[in-house]
């Protein structure tokens, strides 16, 4: 039921933004931001799940992971292997998205001028999305493991649905901010 809610709410955001004339081109960027975020978080969830399968049995967290609600600093800055993989995955966000943005620009897709401001907003949104998703993967995988469920099967659908919601929402905010900035630009002529 939770996955359905996340998907529907993300679809409503997309439907409302695509219909706005100032948000032309958003539909080209939605699969990119959602696909990258979903794939990166699936890698992390699978990585943590593999760690748990190796070091523990379902229902019992290893000693280092006994914290029910991990600190975000633990997720990204601890010395453990899962934190290292989270750092690597978040470092892949900017170069990966720059490749996709360049490809969209080459094919003249999106009907949106890919300016420095757009790229800065877009990359900020992508980093926020992936950062939140990597932290949530740490929480959700632990929760699933404590309940005796295989995180590979149960956590990834929730995380990718959350990624779709966050990616679509953050992208809508980017386009809205760009629209506001365009309205504040001085008009030349007349």
PDB file of N, CA and C in Angstrom, residues 12-13 18-19 25 28 30-31 46-47 59 63 72 85 92 97 111 114-116 132 150 153 159 163 168 170 175:
ATOM      1  N   UNK A  12       1.056  12.352  -9.546  1.00  0.00           N
ATOM      2  CA  UNK A  12       0.251  13.576  -9.443  1.00  0.00           C
ATOM      3  C   UNK A  12       1.146  14.801  -9.614  1.00  0.00           C
ATOM      4  N   UNK A  13       2.312  14.779  -8.980  1.00  0.00           N
ATOM      5  CA  UNK A  13       3.252  15.902  -9.129  1.00  0.00           C
ATOM      6  C   UNK A  13       3.651  16.056 -10.589  1.00  0.00           C
ATOM      7  N   UNK A  18       3.714  18.877 -15.758  1.00  0.00           N
ATOM      8  CA  UNK A  18       3.745  18.754 -17.216  1.00  0.00           C
ATOM      9  C   UNK A  18       2.678  19.644 -17.842  1.00  0.00           C
ATOM     10  N   UNK A  19       1.567  19.833 -17.155  1.00  0.00           N
ATOM     11  CA  UNK A  19       0.465  20.632 -17.681  1.00  0.00           C
ATOM     12  C   UNK A  19       0.776  22.131 -17.680  1.00  0.00           C
ATOM     13  N   UNK A  25       9.397  20.530 -20.967  1.00  0.00           N
ATOM     14  CA  UNK A  25      10.635  19.783 -20.957  1.00  0.00           C
ATOM     15  C   UNK A  25      10.884  18.976 -19.702  1.00  0.00           C
ATOM     16  N   UNK A  28      11.275  15.080 -19.958  1.00  0.00           N
ATOM     17  CA  UNK A  28      12.505  14.464 -20.446  1.00  0.00           C
ATOM     18  C   UNK A  28      13.464  14.174 -19.287  1.00  0.00           C
ATOM     19  N   UNK A  30      12.622  13.730 -15.954  1.00  0.00           N
ATOM     20  CA  UNK A  30      12.078  12.890 -14.878  1.00  0.00           C
ATOM     21  C   UNK A  30      12.634  11.464 -14.933  1.00  0.00           C
ATOM     22  N   UNK A  31      12.620  10.778 -16.089  1.00  0.00           N
ATOM     23  CA  UNK A  31      13.167   9.413 -16.086  1.00  0.00           C
ATOM     24  C   UNK A  31      14.664   9.366 -15.774  1.00  0.00           C
ATOM     25  N   UNK A  46      21.210  -3.490  -1.962  1.00  0.00           N
ATOM     26  CA  UNK A  46      21.715  -4.834  -2.227  1.00  0.00           C
ATOM     27  C   UNK A  46      23.053  -5.055  -1.526  1.00  0.00           C
ATOM     28  N   UNK A  47      23.873  -4.018  -1.495  1.00  0.00           N
ATOM     29  CA  UNK A  47      25.182  -4.100  -0.826  1.00  0.00           C
ATOM     30  C   UNK A  47      25.006  -4.356   0.671  1.00  0.00           C
ATOM     31  N   UNK A  59      16.572 -11.436  11.074  1.00  0.00           N
ATOM     32  CA  UNK A  59      15.970 -11.114  12.354  1.00  0.00           C
ATOM     33  C   UNK A  59      16.960 -10.589  13.368  1.00  0.00           C
ATOM     34  N   UNK A  63      26.416  -6.694  15.493  1.00  0.00           N
ATOM     35  CA  UNK A  63      26.679  -5.767  16.596  1.00  0.00           C
ATOM     36  C   UNK A  63      26.861  -4.326  16.107  1.00  0.00           C
ATOM     37  N   UNK A  72      22.675   9.878  10.227  1.00  0.00           N
ATOM     38  CA  UNK A  72      23.135  10.094   8.847  1.00  0.00           C
ATOM     39  C   UNK A  72      24.659  10.144   8.740  1.00  0.00           C
ATOM     40  N   UNK A  85      30.755   2.509   0.481  1.00  0.00           N
ATOM     41  CA  UNK A  85      29.991   2.368  -0.766  1.00  0.00           C
ATOM     42  C   UNK A  85      28.988   3.514  -0.916  1.00  0.00           C
ATOM     43  N   UNK A  92      29.189   9.436  -7.590  1.00  0.00           N
ATOM     44  CA  UNK A  92      28.833   9.129  -8.982  1.00  0.00           C
ATOM     45  C   UNK A  92      27.685   9.986  -9.508  1.00  0.00           C
ATOM     46  N   UNK A  97      25.039  12.403 -13.959  1.00  0.00           N
ATOM     47  CA  UNK A  97      24.011  13.314 -14.457  1.00  0.00           C
ATOM     48  C   UNK A  97      24.553  14.275 -15.503  1.00  0.00           C
ATOM     49  N   UNK A 111      13.238  20.743 -24.491  1.00  0.00           N
ATOM     50  CA  UNK A 111      12.707  22.078 -24.740  1.00  0.00           C
ATOM     51  C   UNK A 111      13.093  23.052 -23.625  1.00  0.00           C
ATOM     52  N   UNK A 114      19.601  24.384 -21.309  1.00  0.00           N
ATOM     53  CA  UNK A 114      20.437  23.828 -20.250  1.00  0.00           C
ATOM     54  C   UNK A 114      21.496  24.879 -19.927  1.00  0.00           C
ATOM     55  N   UNK A 115      21.144  25.741 -18.997  1.00  0.00           N
ATOM     56  CA  UNK A 115      22.007  26.836 -18.574  1.00  0.00           C
ATOM     57  C   UNK A 115      22.770  26.433 -17.314  1.00  0.00           C
ATOM     58  N   UNK A 116      23.705  27.284 -16.919  1.00  0.00           N
ATOM     59  CA  UNK A 116      24.449  27.026 -15.680  1.00  0.00           C
ATOM     60  C   UNK A 116      23.496  26.972 -14.494  1.00  0.00           C
ATOM     61  N   UNK A 132      19.274  11.410   0.423  1.00  0.00           N
ATOM     62  CA  UNK A 132      18.130  10.953   1.219  1.00  0.00           C
ATOM     63  C   UNK A 132      17.882   9.461   0.991  1.00  0.00           C
ATOM     64  N   UNK A 150      13.838 -10.625   3.492  1.00  0.00           N
ATOM     65  CA  UNK A 150      15.019 -10.415   2.657  1.00  0.00           C
ATOM     66  C   UNK A 150      14.983  -8.992   2.098  1.00  0.00           C
ATOM     67  N   UNK A 153      14.467  -8.241  -1.689  1.00  0.00           N
ATOM     68  CA  UNK A 153      13.127  -8.372  -2.255  1.00  0.00           C
ATOM     69  C   UNK A 153      12.151  -7.311  -1.750  1.00  0.00           C
ATOM     70  N   UNK A 159      12.266   1.784  -1.873  1.00  0.00           N
ATOM     71  CA  UNK A 159      13.287   2.804  -2.109  1.00  0.00           C
ATOM     72  C   UNK A 159      13.179   3.420  -3.504  1.00  0.00           C
ATOM     73  N   UNK A 163      12.309   7.148  -4.397  1.00  0.00           N
ATOM     74  CA  UNK A 163      13.189   7.871  -5.316  1.00  0.00           C
ATOM     75  C   UNK A 163      12.412   8.569  -6.416  1.00  0.00           C
ATOM     76  N   UNK A 168      10.897  13.451  -8.776  1.00  0.00           N
ATOM     77  CA  UNK A 168       9.869  14.248  -9.458  1.00  0.00           C
ATOM     78  C   UNK A 168       9.579  15.519  -8.680  1.00  0.00           C
ATOM     79  N   UNK A 170      11.581  17.142  -6.441  1.00  0.00           N
ATOM     80  CA  UNK A 170      12.724  18.062  -6.494  1.00  0.00           C
ATOM     81  C   UNK A 170      12.875  18.688  -7.877  1.00  0.00           C
ATOM     82  N   UNK A 175      12.242  23.453 -11.601  1.00  0.00           N
ATOM     83  CA  UNK A 175      11.580  24.175 -12.682  1.00  0.00           C
ATOM     84  C   UNK A 175      10.816  25.387 -12.145  1.00  0.00           C
TER      85      UNK A 175
END
